Every structure is written in structure tokens, then in C-alpha cells.
Coordinates of C-alpha atoms in Angstrom, one line a residue:
Chain A
M30 CA 166.1 142.3 111.9
S31 CA 165.5 143.8 108.5
R32 CA 167.4 146.9 107.5
Y33 CA 167.0 149.1 104.5
I34 CA 169.3 151.6 102.7
G35 CA 167.7 154.8 101.4
I36 CA 169.7 157.0 99.0
D37 CA 168.9 160.6 98.0
I38 CA 170.9 161.6 94.9
G39 CA 171.2 165.4 94.3
G40 CA 173.2 167.4 91.9
T41 CA 175.7 168.3 94.7
N42 CA 175.6 165.4 97.2
M43 CA 174.5 161.9 97.6
V44 CA 173.2 160.9 101.0
C45 CA 173.0 157.2 101.9
G46 CA 171.2 156.1 105.0
L47 CA 170.8 152.8 106.8
T48 CA 167.4 152.5 108.4
D49 CA 165.2 150.1 110.3
G50 CA 161.8 149.0 109.0
E51 CA 160.1 151.9 110.8
G52 CA 162.2 154.6 109.1
Q53 CA 164.5 155.3 111.9
V54 CA 167.9 156.4 110.5
L55 CA 170.8 154.4 112.1
R56 CA 173.7 155.8 110.1
T57 CA 174.2 158.1 107.1
V58 CA 177.1 158.7 104.7
K59 CA 177.2 161.8 102.5
I60 CA 179.5 162.0 99.5
A61 CA 179.9 164.5 96.7
T62 CA 178.0 163.6 93.6
E63 CA 180.7 164.9 91.2
A64 CA 178.3 164.4 88.3
P65 CA 180.8 165.5 85.6
S66 CA 182.9 162.4 86.2
G67 CA 180.1 160.4 84.5
S68 CA 177.4 158.0 85.6
K69 CA 179.6 154.9 85.8
E70 CA 182.0 156.7 88.2
V71 CA 179.2 158.2 90.2
I72 CA 177.6 154.8 90.6
R73 CA 180.9 153.2 91.5
R74 CA 181.4 155.6 94.3
L75 CA 177.8 155.3 95.4
A76 CA 178.3 151.5 95.5
E77 CA 181.3 152.0 97.8
A78 CA 179.1 153.9 100.3
V79 CA 176.3 151.3 100.0
T80 CA 178.7 148.4 100.6
G81 CA 180.1 150.2 103.6
L82 CA 176.6 150.5 105.1
M83 CA 175.8 146.9 104.2
T84 CA 178.9 145.6 106.0
H85 CA 177.9 147.8 109.0
A86 CA 174.5 146.2 109.0
G87 CA 176.0 142.7 109.1
G88 CA 174.3 141.5 106.0
Q89 CA 170.8 142.3 107.2
V90 CA 169.9 144.8 104.4
S91 CA 166.8 143.6 102.6
A92 CA 166.6 146.3 99.9
V93 CA 167.9 149.6 98.6
G94 CA 165.8 152.5 97.5
I95 CA 167.0 155.5 95.5
G96 CA 165.4 158.8 94.9
L97 CA 166.8 161.0 92.2
P98 CA 165.7 164.1 90.2
G99 CA 164.1 164.0 86.8
F100 CA 162.2 161.3 85.1
V101 CA 162.5 157.8 86.3
D102 CA 161.2 154.5 85.0
H103 CA 160.4 153.1 88.4
V104 CA 159.4 149.7 87.0
Q105 CA 162.6 149.1 85.1
G106 CA 164.8 151.0 87.5
I107 CA 166.1 153.4 84.9
S108 CA 167.0 157.1 85.2
E109 CA 165.3 158.3 82.0
L110 CA 166.4 161.9 82.3
A111 CA 168.2 163.8 85.0
V112 CA 169.3 167.1 83.6
N113 CA 171.4 168.3 86.5
L114 CA 173.3 165.0 86.6
G115 CA 173.7 164.9 82.8
W116 CA 172.0 161.4 82.8
K117 CA 169.9 159.9 80.1
N118 CA 168.6 156.4 80.2
V119 CA 171.0 155.2 82.9
P120 CA 170.1 151.7 84.1
L121 CA 170.9 152.7 87.6
A122 CA 169.3 149.8 89.5
D123 CA 171.1 147.2 87.3
E124 CA 174.4 149.0 87.4
L125 CA 174.3 149.4 91.2
R126 CA 173.4 145.7 91.6
G127 CA 176.5 144.9 89.5
H128 CA 178.6 146.4 92.3
I129 CA 176.8 145.4 95.4
G130 CA 175.4 142.0 94.6
D131 CA 172.0 140.5 94.1
I132 CA 169.9 142.7 96.4
P133 CA 166.7 144.4 95.3
V134 CA 167.2 148.0 94.2
F135 CA 164.2 150.3 93.6
L136 CA 164.2 153.8 92.3
D137 CA 161.8 156.7 91.8
N138 CA 162.0 160.4 91.5
D139 CA 163.1 162.4 94.6
V140 CA 159.8 164.2 95.1
R141 CA 157.8 161.0 95.3
M142 CA 160.4 159.5 97.7
Y143 CA 160.2 162.7 99.8
V144 CA 156.4 162.7 100.0
Y145 CA 156.3 158.9 100.5
G146 CA 158.6 159.3 103.5
E147 CA 156.5 162.1 104.9
A148 CA 153.3 160.1 104.3
V149 CA 154.5 156.9 106.0
A150 CA 156.8 158.3 108.7
G151 CA 156.4 162.0 108.9
A152 CA 153.7 164.7 108.8
G153 CA 151.3 162.3 106.9
R154 CA 151.3 159.5 109.4
G155 CA 147.7 158.3 110.1
F156 CA 146.2 160.2 107.1
S157 CA 144.6 158.2 104.3
H158 CA 145.2 160.6 101.4
V159 CA 148.4 162.6 101.5
L160 CA 149.1 165.4 99.0
G161 CA 152.7 166.5 99.3
V162 CA 154.0 169.6 97.7
T163 CA 157.7 170.5 97.5
I164 CA 158.7 174.1 97.1
G165 CA 162.4 174.3 96.3
T166 CA 164.2 175.5 93.2
G167 CA 161.0 174.5 91.4
M168 CA 157.7 173.2 92.6
N169 CA 156.4 169.6 92.5
S170 CA 153.8 167.3 94.1
A171 CA 153.0 163.7 94.8
L172 CA 150.0 161.8 96.1
V173 CA 150.0 158.9 98.4
A174 CA 146.5 157.3 98.7
D175 CA 146.0 154.5 101.1
G176 CA 149.7 154.0 101.4
K177 CA 150.3 153.8 97.7
L178 CA 152.0 156.4 95.4
Y179 CA 149.9 157.6 92.5
Y180 CA 151.9 157.6 89.2
G181 CA 149.6 158.4 86.4
A182 CA 150.2 157.4 82.8
G183 CA 153.9 157.0 82.1
G184 CA 154.7 157.9 85.7
R185 CA 154.2 161.5 84.9
A186 CA 151.7 162.7 87.4
G187 CA 152.2 165.7 89.7
E188 CA 154.1 168.4 87.8
I189 CA 151.9 170.9 89.5
G190 CA 154.5 173.7 89.2
H191 CA 153.9 173.8 85.5
V192 CA 150.4 175.1 85.2
P193 CA 150.1 178.6 83.8
M194 CA 148.4 181.0 86.2
E195 CA 146.2 183.9 85.2
G196 CA 148.1 187.1 85.8
L197 CA 151.6 185.5 85.8
T198 CA 153.8 186.4 82.8
Y199 CA 157.3 185.2 83.8
P200 CA 158.9 182.9 81.3
C201 CA 159.3 179.4 82.7
N202 CA 162.3 177.1 82.1
C203 CA 159.9 174.6 80.6
G204 CA 159.1 176.8 77.7
M205 CA 155.6 177.9 78.8
T206 CA 154.8 181.3 80.3
G207 CA 153.4 182.1 83.7
C208 CA 153.8 178.7 85.3
L209 CA 152.9 178.5 89.0
E210 CA 156.6 177.8 89.9
T211 CA 157.8 180.9 88.2
A212 CA 156.5 182.7 91.3
V213 CA 156.0 179.8 93.8
S214 CA 159.5 178.5 94.4
A215 CA 162.7 179.7 96.0
N216 CA 163.7 181.1 92.6
G217 CA 160.3 182.7 92.2
I218 CA 160.4 184.4 95.5
A219 CA 163.9 185.7 94.9
R220 CA 162.8 186.9 91.4
Q221 CA 160.0 188.9 92.9
G222 CA 162.4 190.4 95.5
R223 CA 164.8 191.4 92.7
E224 CA 161.9 193.0 90.8
A225 CA 160.9 195.1 93.8
V226 CA 164.5 196.3 94.1
A227 CA 164.7 197.0 90.3
R228 CA 161.4 199.0 90.5
G229 CA 163.1 201.1 93.2
E230 CA 160.5 200.1 95.9
R231 CA 161.2 201.4 99.3
S232 CA 162.3 198.2 101.0
L233 CA 165.1 196.7 103.2
L234 CA 165.8 194.5 100.2
G235 CA 167.0 197.6 98.3
E236 CA 169.1 198.7 101.2
W237 CA 170.7 195.2 101.5
F238 CA 171.4 194.8 97.8
P239 CA 172.1 198.3 96.5
E240 CA 174.9 197.9 94.1
D241 CA 173.9 194.9 91.9
G242 CA 170.2 195.5 91.7
G243 CA 169.6 192.6 94.0
A244 CA 171.1 189.9 91.8
R245 CA 172.3 187.9 94.8
L246 CA 169.1 188.3 96.7
T247 CA 167.5 184.9 97.8
A248 CA 164.2 183.7 99.1
A249 CA 165.7 183.6 102.6
D250 CA 166.4 187.4 102.3
V251 CA 162.7 188.0 101.6
S252 CA 161.7 186.1 104.7
R253 CA 164.3 188.0 106.7
A254 CA 163.0 191.4 105.5
Y255 CA 159.4 190.2 106.2
D256 CA 160.4 189.4 109.9
L257 CA 161.7 193.0 110.2
G258 CA 158.4 194.4 109.1
D259 CA 159.3 195.2 105.5
A260 CA 156.1 195.9 103.5
A261 CA 157.5 195.0 100.1
A262 CA 158.6 191.5 101.4
A263 CA 155.2 191.0 103.1
A264 CA 153.5 191.8 99.7
I265 CA 155.8 189.3 97.9
L266 CA 155.1 186.5 100.4
R267 CA 151.3 187.3 100.4
R268 CA 151.2 187.2 96.6
T269 CA 153.2 184.0 96.5
G270 CA 151.1 182.3 99.1
T271 CA 147.9 183.4 97.4
L272 CA 149.1 182.0 94.1
L273 CA 150.0 178.7 95.8
G274 CA 146.5 178.5 97.4
R275 CA 144.9 179.2 94.1
G276 CA 147.1 176.6 92.3
L277 CA 146.4 174.0 95.0
A278 CA 142.6 174.5 94.9
A279 CA 142.2 172.4 91.7
A280 CA 144.4 169.7 93.2
V281 CA 142.6 169.6 96.5
T282 CA 139.2 169.4 94.6
Q283 CA 140.4 166.8 92.2
L284 CA 142.1 164.6 94.8
A285 CA 140.3 165.3 98.2
P286 CA 143.4 164.8 100.3
Q287 CA 143.1 164.5 104.1
V288 CA 146.4 166.2 104.7
L289 CA 148.4 168.7 102.6
I290 CA 152.1 168.7 103.4
I291 CA 154.3 171.6 102.3
G292 CA 158.0 170.6 102.1
G293 CA 161.2 171.6 100.5
G294 CA 163.2 174.7 101.2
G295 CA 160.2 176.9 100.7
A296 CA 158.6 175.3 103.7
Q297 CA 161.1 177.3 105.7
A298 CA 159.0 180.5 105.0
G299 CA 156.4 178.8 107.2
E300 CA 153.3 180.9 108.1
R301 CA 154.6 183.9 106.1
L302 CA 153.7 181.8 103.0
L303 CA 151.2 179.3 104.4
G304 CA 149.0 181.9 106.1
P305 CA 147.9 183.6 102.8
M306 CA 148.0 180.1 101.1
K307 CA 145.4 178.7 103.5
E308 CA 143.3 181.8 103.3
E309 CA 143.1 181.6 99.5
L310 CA 142.7 177.8 99.5
K311 CA 139.7 178.0 101.9
R312 CA 138.1 180.6 99.6
C313 CA 138.6 178.5 96.5
V314 CA 137.4 175.0 97.5
L315 CA 134.0 173.6 98.6
P316 CA 133.6 173.7 102.4
F317 CA 133.8 169.9 102.8
Y318 CA 137.2 169.8 101.2
W319 CA 138.5 172.4 103.6
E320 CA 136.9 170.9 106.6
Q321 CA 138.4 167.5 106.1
L322 CA 141.9 169.0 105.3
T323 CA 144.8 169.4 107.6
V324 CA 147.7 171.6 106.4
K325 CA 151.1 170.9 107.7
T326 CA 154.8 171.6 107.0
A327 CA 157.0 168.6 106.4
E328 CA 158.4 167.0 109.6
R329 CA 161.6 165.5 108.3
L330 CA 163.3 168.4 106.6
E331 CA 166.8 166.8 106.8
D332 CA 166.4 163.2 106.1
A333 CA 163.0 162.8 104.4
G334 CA 164.6 161.8 101.1
V335 CA 166.7 159.0 102.7
V336 CA 163.8 157.8 104.9
G337 CA 161.4 157.9 102.0
S338 CA 163.7 156.0 99.7
A339 CA 164.3 153.3 102.4
L340 CA 160.6 152.9 103.2
Y341 CA 159.7 152.9 99.5
A342 CA 162.1 150.0 99.0
K343 CA 160.5 148.2 101.9
G344 CA 157.0 148.8 100.4
R345 CA 158.0 147.6 96.9
L346 CA 159.6 144.5 98.4
E347 CA 156.4 143.7 100.4
A348 CA 154.3 144.4 97.3
Q349 CA 156.4 141.9 95.3
A350 CA 156.1 139.3 98.0
Q351 CA 152.3 139.6 97.9
Q352 CA 152.1 138.9 94.1
Chain B
M27 CA 126.2 132.6 83.0
S28 CA 126.5 135.6 85.4
R29 CA 124.2 138.5 84.9
Y30 CA 124.3 141.9 86.6
I31 CA 121.7 144.6 87.1
G32 CA 122.7 148.2 86.7
I33 CA 120.5 151.1 87.9
D34 CA 120.7 154.8 87.1
I35 CA 118.6 156.8 89.5
G36 CA 117.8 160.3 88.3
G37 CA 115.5 163.0 89.5
T38 CA 113.0 162.2 86.8
N39 CA 113.5 158.6 85.8
M40 CA 115.1 155.4 87.1
V41 CA 116.6 153.1 84.5
C42 CA 117.3 149.5 85.4
G43 CA 119.2 147.3 83.0
L44 CA 120.1 143.6 82.9
T45 CA 123.6 143.1 81.5
D46 CA 126.1 140.3 80.9
G47 CA 129.5 140.4 82.4
E48 CA 130.9 142.4 79.5
G49 CA 128.5 145.3 79.8
Q50 CA 126.1 144.3 77.0
V51 CA 122.7 145.4 78.0
L52 CA 120.1 142.6 77.5
R53 CA 117.0 144.4 78.7
T54 CA 116.1 147.7 80.3
V55 CA 113.1 149.0 82.3
K56 CA 112.5 152.7 82.8
I57 CA 110.2 154.0 85.5
A58 CA 109.3 157.4 86.7
T59 CA 111.2 158.3 89.9
E60 CA 108.4 160.2 91.6
A61 CA 110.7 161.4 94.3
P62 CA 108.0 163.3 96.2
S63 CA 106.4 160.0 97.2
G64 CA 109.3 159.4 99.5
S65 CA 112.3 157.2 99.6
K66 CA 110.5 154.1 100.9
E67 CA 108.0 154.2 98.1
V68 CA 110.6 155.0 95.4
I69 CA 112.7 152.0 96.6
R70 CA 109.6 149.7 96.7
R71 CA 108.9 150.5 93.0
L72 CA 112.5 150.2 92.1
A73 CA 112.5 146.7 93.8
E74 CA 109.6 145.7 91.6
A75 CA 111.5 146.5 88.5
V76 CA 114.6 144.7 89.8
T77 CA 112.6 141.7 90.7
G78 CA 111.1 141.6 87.2
L79 CA 114.6 141.6 85.7
M80 CA 115.8 139.0 88.1
T81 CA 112.9 136.7 87.2
H82 CA 113.7 137.3 83.5
A83 CA 117.3 136.3 84.1
G84 CA 116.3 133.1 85.7
G85 CA 118.0 133.6 89.0
Q86 CA 121.4 134.2 87.4
V87 CA 121.9 137.8 88.7
S88 CA 125.1 138.0 90.8
A89 CA 124.9 141.6 92.0
V90 CA 123.1 144.9 91.6
G91 CA 124.9 148.3 91.1
I92 CA 123.2 151.6 91.6
G93 CA 124.4 155.1 90.5
L94 CA 122.6 158.0 92.0
P95 CA 123.2 161.8 92.3
G96 CA 124.8 163.5 95.3
F97 CA 127.0 162.1 98.1
V98 CA 127.1 158.4 98.6
D99 CA 128.8 156.3 101.2
H100 CA 129.9 153.6 98.8
V101 CA 131.2 151.4 101.6
Q102 CA 128.0 151.3 103.7
G103 CA 125.7 151.6 100.7
I104 CA 124.0 154.8 102.0
S105 CA 122.7 157.8 100.0
E106 CA 124.1 160.5 102.3
L107 CA 122.6 163.4 100.4
A108 CA 120.7 163.6 97.1
V109 CA 119.2 167.0 96.9
N110 CA 117.0 166.5 93.8
L111 CA 115.6 163.3 95.3
G112 CA 115.1 164.9 98.8
W113 CA 117.1 162.0 100.3
K114 CA 119.4 162.3 103.3
N115 CA 121.1 159.2 104.9
V116 CA 118.9 156.7 103.1
P117 CA 120.3 153.2 103.6
L118 CA 119.4 152.3 100.0
A119 CA 121.4 149.1 99.7
D120 CA 119.9 147.5 102.8
E121 CA 116.4 148.7 102.0
L122 CA 116.6 147.3 98.5
R123 CA 117.9 144.0 99.7
G124 CA 114.9 143.9 102.1
H125 CA 112.7 143.7 99.1
I126 CA 114.7 141.6 96.6
G127 CA 116.5 139.1 98.9
D128 CA 120.1 138.5 99.9
I129 CA 121.9 139.6 96.8
P130 CA 124.9 142.0 96.9
V131 CA 123.9 145.6 96.2
F132 CA 126.6 148.3 95.6
L133 CA 126.1 152.0 95.1
D134 CA 128.1 155.1 94.2
N135 CA 127.4 158.4 92.7
D136 CA 126.2 158.6 89.1
V137 CA 129.2 160.4 87.7
R138 CA 131.6 157.7 89.0
M139 CA 129.4 155.0 87.6
Y140 CA 129.1 156.8 84.2
V141 CA 132.9 157.2 84.0
Y142 CA 133.6 153.7 85.2
G143 CA 131.3 152.4 82.5
E144 CA 133.1 154.4 79.9
A145 CA 136.5 153.4 81.3
V146 CA 135.7 149.7 81.2
A147 CA 133.3 149.3 78.3
G148 CA 133.3 152.6 76.4
A149 CA 135.7 155.3 75.2
G150 CA 138.3 154.4 77.8
R151 CA 138.7 150.7 76.9
G152 CA 142.4 149.9 76.8
F153 CA 143.6 153.0 78.5
S154 CA 145.4 152.7 81.9
H155 CA 144.4 156.1 83.4
V156 CA 141.0 157.5 82.5
L157 CA 139.8 161.0 83.4
G158 CA 136.1 161.4 82.7
V159 CA 134.4 164.7 82.8
T160 CA 130.6 165.1 82.6
I161 CA 129.2 168.4 81.4
G162 CA 125.5 168.5 82.1
T163 CA 123.4 170.6 84.4
G164 CA 126.7 171.0 86.3
M165 CA 130.2 169.7 85.8
N166 CA 131.9 166.8 87.4
S167 CA 134.8 164.4 87.0
A168 CA 136.0 161.0 88.1
L169 CA 139.2 159.1 87.7
V170 CA 139.7 155.4 86.9
A171 CA 143.4 154.3 87.3
D172 CA 144.3 150.8 86.4
G173 CA 140.7 149.8 86.5
K174 CA 140.0 151.3 90.0
L175 CA 137.9 154.4 90.8
Y176 CA 139.8 157.0 92.8
Y177 CA 137.7 158.2 95.7
G178 CA 139.8 160.6 97.9
A179 CA 139.2 161.2 101.5
G180 CA 135.5 160.8 102.4
G181 CA 134.9 159.8 98.8
R182 CA 134.8 163.5 97.9
A183 CA 137.3 163.6 95.0
G184 CA 136.4 165.1 91.6
E185 CA 134.1 168.1 92.1
I186 CA 136.1 169.8 89.4
G187 CA 133.2 172.1 88.5
H188 CA 133.6 174.0 91.7
V189 CA 137.0 175.7 91.3
P190 CA 136.8 179.4 90.9
M191 CA 138.3 180.6 87.6
E192 CA 140.0 183.9 87.1
G193 CA 137.7 186.2 85.1
L194 CA 134.5 184.5 86.0
T195 CA 132.1 186.3 88.3
Y196 CA 128.9 184.4 88.0
P197 CA 127.5 183.3 91.4
C198 CA 127.5 179.5 91.8
N199 CA 124.8 177.5 93.5
C200 CA 127.4 176.2 95.8
G201 CA 127.9 179.6 97.4
M202 CA 131.2 180.4 95.8
T203 CA 131.7 182.8 92.9
G204 CA 133.0 182.2 89.4
C205 CA 133.2 178.4 89.7
L206 CA 134.1 176.6 86.4
E207 CA 130.6 175.1 86.1
T208 CA 128.9 178.5 86.1
A209 CA 130.2 178.8 82.5
V210 CA 131.1 175.2 81.6
S211 CA 127.8 173.4 81.8
A212 CA 124.5 173.3 79.9
N213 CA 123.2 176.0 82.3
G214 CA 126.4 178.0 81.9
I215 CA 126.2 178.0 78.1
A216 CA 122.6 178.9 78.2
R217 CA 123.4 181.7 80.7
Q218 CA 126.0 183.1 78.4
G219 CA 123.5 183.0 75.5
R220 CA 120.9 184.9 77.5
E221 CA 123.6 187.4 78.4
A222 CA 124.4 188.0 74.8
V223 CA 120.7 188.6 74.1
A224 CA 120.3 190.9 77.1
R225 CA 123.3 192.9 75.9
G226 CA 121.5 193.4 72.6
E227 CA 124.2 191.6 70.6
R228 CA 123.5 191.0 67.0
S229 CA 122.8 187.3 67.0
L230 CA 120.3 184.7 65.9
L231 CA 119.8 184.0 69.6
G232 CA 118.2 187.5 69.9
E233 CA 116.1 186.9 66.8
W234 CA 114.8 183.5 68.1
F235 CA 114.1 184.7 71.7
P236 CA 113.0 188.3 71.3
E237 CA 110.2 188.7 73.7
D238 CA 111.5 187.3 77.0
G239 CA 115.1 188.4 76.7
G240 CA 116.1 184.8 76.0
A241 CA 114.9 183.3 79.3
R242 CA 113.9 180.0 77.5
L243 CA 117.2 179.8 75.6
T244 CA 119.1 176.5 76.1
A245 CA 122.7 175.3 75.4
A246 CA 121.3 173.4 72.3
D247 CA 120.1 176.7 70.9
V248 CA 123.6 178.1 71.2
S249 CA 125.0 175.1 69.2
R250 CA 122.2 175.5 66.6
A251 CA 123.1 179.2 66.1
Y252 CA 126.8 178.2 65.9
D253 CA 126.0 175.8 63.1
L254 CA 124.3 178.6 61.2
G255 CA 127.4 180.7 61.4
D256 CA 126.3 183.0 64.3
A257 CA 129.3 184.9 65.6
A258 CA 127.9 185.5 69.1
A259 CA 127.3 181.7 69.5
A260 CA 130.7 180.9 68.2
A261 CA 132.3 183.3 70.8
I262 CA 130.3 181.7 73.6
L263 CA 131.4 178.2 72.7
R264 CA 135.0 179.3 72.2
R265 CA 135.0 181.0 75.6
T266 CA 133.4 178.0 77.3
G267 CA 135.8 175.6 75.6
T268 CA 138.8 177.7 76.5
L269 CA 137.7 177.8 80.1
L270 CA 137.2 174.1 80.1
G271 CA 140.7 173.6 78.7
R272 CA 142.2 175.9 81.3
G273 CA 140.3 174.2 84.1
L274 CA 141.4 170.7 83.0
A275 CA 145.1 171.7 82.7
A276 CA 145.6 171.4 86.4
A277 CA 143.7 168.0 86.5
V278 CA 145.7 166.6 83.5
T279 CA 149.0 167.8 85.1
Q280 CA 148.1 166.4 88.5
L281 CA 146.7 163.0 87.3
A282 CA 148.5 162.3 83.9
P283 CA 145.6 160.6 82.3
Q284 CA 146.0 158.6 79.1
V285 CA 142.6 159.4 77.9
L286 CA 140.2 162.3 78.7
I287 CA 136.6 161.5 78.1
I288 CA 134.0 164.3 77.8
G289 CA 130.5 163.1 78.5
G290 CA 127.1 164.3 79.6
G291 CA 124.7 166.4 77.6
G292 CA 127.5 169.0 77.0
A293 CA 129.4 166.4 74.9
Q294 CA 126.7 166.9 72.3
A295 CA 128.3 170.3 71.5
G296 CA 131.2 168.1 70.2
E297 CA 134.0 169.9 68.4
R298 CA 132.3 173.3 68.8
L299 CA 133.3 173.0 72.4
L300 CA 136.2 170.5 72.3
G301 CA 138.1 172.3 69.5
P302 CA 138.9 175.4 71.7
M303 CA 139.2 173.1 74.7
K304 CA 142.0 171.1 73.2
E305 CA 143.7 174.2 71.9
E306 CA 143.8 175.7 75.3
L307 CA 144.7 172.4 77.1
K308 CA 147.7 171.9 74.7
R309 CA 148.8 175.4 75.5
C310 CA 148.6 174.9 79.3
V311 CA 150.2 171.6 80.0
L312 CA 153.8 170.3 79.5
P313 CA 154.3 168.6 76.1
F314 CA 154.6 165.1 77.5
Y315 CA 151.1 165.3 79.1
W316 CA 149.6 166.4 75.8
E317 CA 151.5 163.8 73.7
Q318 CA 150.3 160.9 75.8
L319 CA 146.7 162.1 76.0
T320 CA 143.8 161.0 73.8
V321 CA 140.7 163.2 74.0
K322 CA 137.4 161.5 73.2
T323 CA 133.7 162.1 73.7
A324 CA 131.8 159.4 75.6
E325 CA 130.7 156.4 73.6
R326 CA 127.7 155.3 75.5
L327 CA 125.6 158.4 75.7
E328 CA 122.4 156.5 76.3
D329 CA 123.2 153.6 78.7
A330 CA 126.6 154.5 80.2
G331 CA 125.0 154.9 83.6
V332 CA 123.3 151.5 83.6
V333 CA 126.4 149.8 82.1
G334 CA 128.7 151.5 84.6
S335 CA 126.5 150.5 87.6
A336 CA 126.4 146.9 86.4
L337 CA 130.1 146.6 85.7
Y338 CA 130.8 148.4 89.0
A339 CA 128.8 145.8 90.9
K340 CA 130.8 143.1 89.1
G341 CA 134.0 144.8 90.0
R342 CA 133.1 145.2 93.7
L343 CA 132.0 141.6 93.8
E344 CA 135.3 140.4 92.4
A345 CA 137.3 142.6 94.8
Q346 CA 135.4 141.1 97.7
A347 CA 136.1 137.6 96.5
Q348 CA 139.9 138.4 96.4
Q349 CA 140.0 139.5 100.0

């Protein structure tokens, strides 16, 4: 019976999972990334974990899939740029194979893996065109059409967080101003909470974070205040959801997805965010787009990265076999 | 040697062209659509023209492709809704085959055909990801990725003209308000010209159309005034181009095209429109999207519909053979 290994590399931890061909996770290993030790050392320790899972699987592992942040050359298996790992042009697939032997290793960026996992074995199961949006530290998207990831030229498609929005004036890390993710992200929600505190708005947020002007305030605090009936928190989540809906209107119109999946930490805001998002999206797209669209939160919040990477490896392996 | 017939059905005329397999047009026939005579009669006359071309080709026609306005079920070959033809659920492929014999007939909407033709045998030749935008009476788009049209769920992808834009308040025919195409279209440009006249702005447009408040003013008049140094006309085309750039920023980010082709009658405004469009687009997308993007006007302004339909038929035929 074929097994797959899916790996989710983050700035803090690396999670390796052994799965079956349907995306059921049989065993996971989580190790610290310790990126400052350098890519060779990170890959050596990753290889140890992978070898352990391969031994456990009794030699039945058919392929390894890896999702990692930043820009990835998914054809050559190279991490082109992963800022929070300090990696540039690291030939990850080849180096890992050097440790674990001649087994196919496929990689892609973590958002695509996440959305692919949701499309194949999560909230997108049974839908032909899946648009997945992750709202975390930043905001990203990926499209799976008829079971295939869409890449665009240079594999660059989907940086939906970096579109300037009318009325937003926050500086973005990317160098532009007013990008969607400056408001629609965990950081963006926290930023708006801190602004409310700094403006001296009457709010639980100001009561909770009096001394430091709210510097430690997080997106989760805004949701917590919302649940206690706080008007300032409600206004922040309404504004953020409305911006998200407006930002997604162009994507929904351009791509005509059958299902829109909202994932990442931001999905934890749930209907507080998705309520106003859906209202605005419905207002901003032609009726037939809305009528054929299902909006869902991601199903596999914990292991979507691992499952996605494993199923992605399976998919790439099958595509190779067909050629 | 294989020949193909490409047909472009419009509200006024139907153009049928005989092509070779590379999209070279060997002979065209243009007949009035006369939509009020009803779909059966329109199809009967279309069949006459097709039969004439087939005879001319000496029985070497391998397939027929048809582009027509509105919603098309490209799998079943049905015109689901073509408002300006008065058609609803017309089984065009089957009915045409009833007249011309058992030859494959494929259809799709005219914008997809147009963009497909440009992608395969026009301005998009040699580019992997082609985003085509037609600016005519309205505004539309289609994507050809690695030689394949993107459809989206229900074949609905690409109605990019119907996304409400911040700051636009014109009512749209679709029922929404402030859609991109209310400004970015031949009608939209003319509308802005008429507004300038109605506001009594000092402009050649007001001199040319004094009596009727500019009701007969067209987009071409605005371009003509622009070329004579008219400030009001320049402002209109700058505003329209800027809106176009902003509207396309989300599409370019979502799709990462290698080439953006602007076609339709609006392409005749050329740099007057594309200058400000490119400026705004560059401002609103991450640098790597801009750096990998080529912006061009459509090459085949006259026969792109016919060529696209013919090459589309060839492509569908080859795809069937591979299955």
C-alpha cells in the first residue's frame, strides 16, 4: 500500500507527516526549524525525521512533498527565496534526496500546498474550481481548477494580498501602500485594534491594554472584544471583512470559483469576519457568480499543510507516470 | 491538407472564414445576421455560407468553430443566452450539423475566441500565460494558460467589466453600480465625453456637439479631440486608462500573465489609453508581476474572431483525439 510523506516547513517548526493515499495522517513528527543553523543543517535534521517515517512505513513511501514559504521553483525543486528561513536558491529536493535516497521529492510554496490539501481532502472536496485564501501574518491565495494548481507565469500567481485598495493608506512590507493585507491579516486586524486604542476610542481593547498603547494587542484580542459586545472591535472586523469581500470580488469574477475557502489563522475569526465579507462580495459580483459560489472555512486547520504536501506529491507522481 | 472554418456571429453580421491549420485566412464570407428572422432562419443562412466554403475547400474541412456573444455551453454546443440575437438555449452546433453534415462543430463565446486567436496566432504567440481584455461596447477578458482557455465554474470566468470600482457611480446595465465597464468601454468613454459637454467644460467636444448636449458623441470623438490637444479629452482618457490599470491590477496579481493583450474597438485609442493604464498598473502590482509582463494591443483587429474560432475548433478536435 502506497504511503506519502508531507512536510510543512515554517519559520519555527517543521512538521513531517506519513499519510495514506487518501490524505489520512498516520503519524507526525514535529521538530524545531532552527533556521539560523543554516540550510544544510536544517535539511540534515529534516532528513532524519523523514528517514524515521520511512522506516516506520516499511519502505512503502512512494514520494515526499514539501511546502515552504516564499518563492519556489516547483519544477526544479528549488527554494528560490524564503526570507524567514534565510534561504536563497537552496536546491532542497536534491539535497534532501542526498540524505534519504532516490525517492521523488516535490516542493511548492506552503499556501499552494495548504489550498491543494483543502481542495482534494478538505473543504473543497467535490468542487471543480477551488479558490483558497489564507489569512495569517499576511494574505495569500491559490487556485485549484479541475484538480490542478494554477501557477501563472514564473509560478507567481495569487499574491492577492498585495493589491492596493482604495481608502487604505497603511505602508506595506512589500514597499507599496494600502495593500489589502495591510488590513486583512492577523497583523492588519491587530494594527487596527492598536489604532483604536491610540485614538482613545472607548473600547475593551483600551481597558485591556492601557499602559503600552496596545502594542501587545493581537487579532485574537479583537475577536474576544467582539464577543463581549465591544463596538470598536465590531467596527474593525466589519471593515476588515468588507475590504476582504471587495478584494475578492475581482478574483471571483476573474476565476469563477465554485467554492471559496478561507483558511489560515484569520479563519478563526469565523463569521465575525466572513459575515461582512459575504455581504460585500454578494454586492460586488454578478448574481451568477454568487449563486454558484459556496463560502467555507478551511476544514483541516491543523494538518492541512502536511496533508496538502503529501497529496501534492502523489499528484505530481501520477502526472509524471502519465507522461 | 486540413482546413478549418471559423465563424464570428455578431448582432449585425456573421463572418465565416476558411483557414489553414496555422490560422491563415484563405477566404471569408460576410452575411447580415438578420437576427429578427429567428434562430432557425439565421442558422439556415449561416449553413449556406459554410457549405459554400466547404465546397471551395474540396471536402478538406476538418471542423467548424463558432464564436458568439453571451453565455455558451461550450461542452454541449448550446447558445444559452445571446441577448442581442434574441437567442435562448439554441442548440446551435446540432442544428448547424443538421444542415452541413456530420462534421465537428464547436462553439464558445466571442471574447474567448478572440483572445484564443490572439494567443495562438496573434500578439500572444510565444507567451505561456495570455490575459486578453476586450474593450468594446462593454469590457471582457479571457485567459489562455499553456495553450488552454480557462473557463471557471459553469464557464463563467472573466466578466472583468463587472466589478464595482471605488469612485465610480454610473449605473451599469447589469444592475450593479459603478462597474469598471461603465467607464472603461467605448460607451463609457463616450459617456464621460457627454458629461464634460453637459458640465459646460471648455472643450472641442462642446464645440463639435453644441446643439444636442453631445448625445451623438462617440469614443472616437474623444480620441480625435485628444489628438488636437484638448485638455478635457486628455483628462477623460487618463481617468479611463487609470481605472483600467487599477481594475487589471487584481487580475494580473491573481493570474500572473506573461502578456496582457488589449483588443476590441477600445484598443484603437492606443497609447492615449494604454499610457496611463500601464502607469497605474505598474504602481499597483508587485514588481515581479510588472517585470515579467508585456503589454500589447491585439494584432488581428479585423479577423481575430474568425481565426480564433477556426483555431479553437482545431484545438478541440486535437484534444478529443488525445482522449
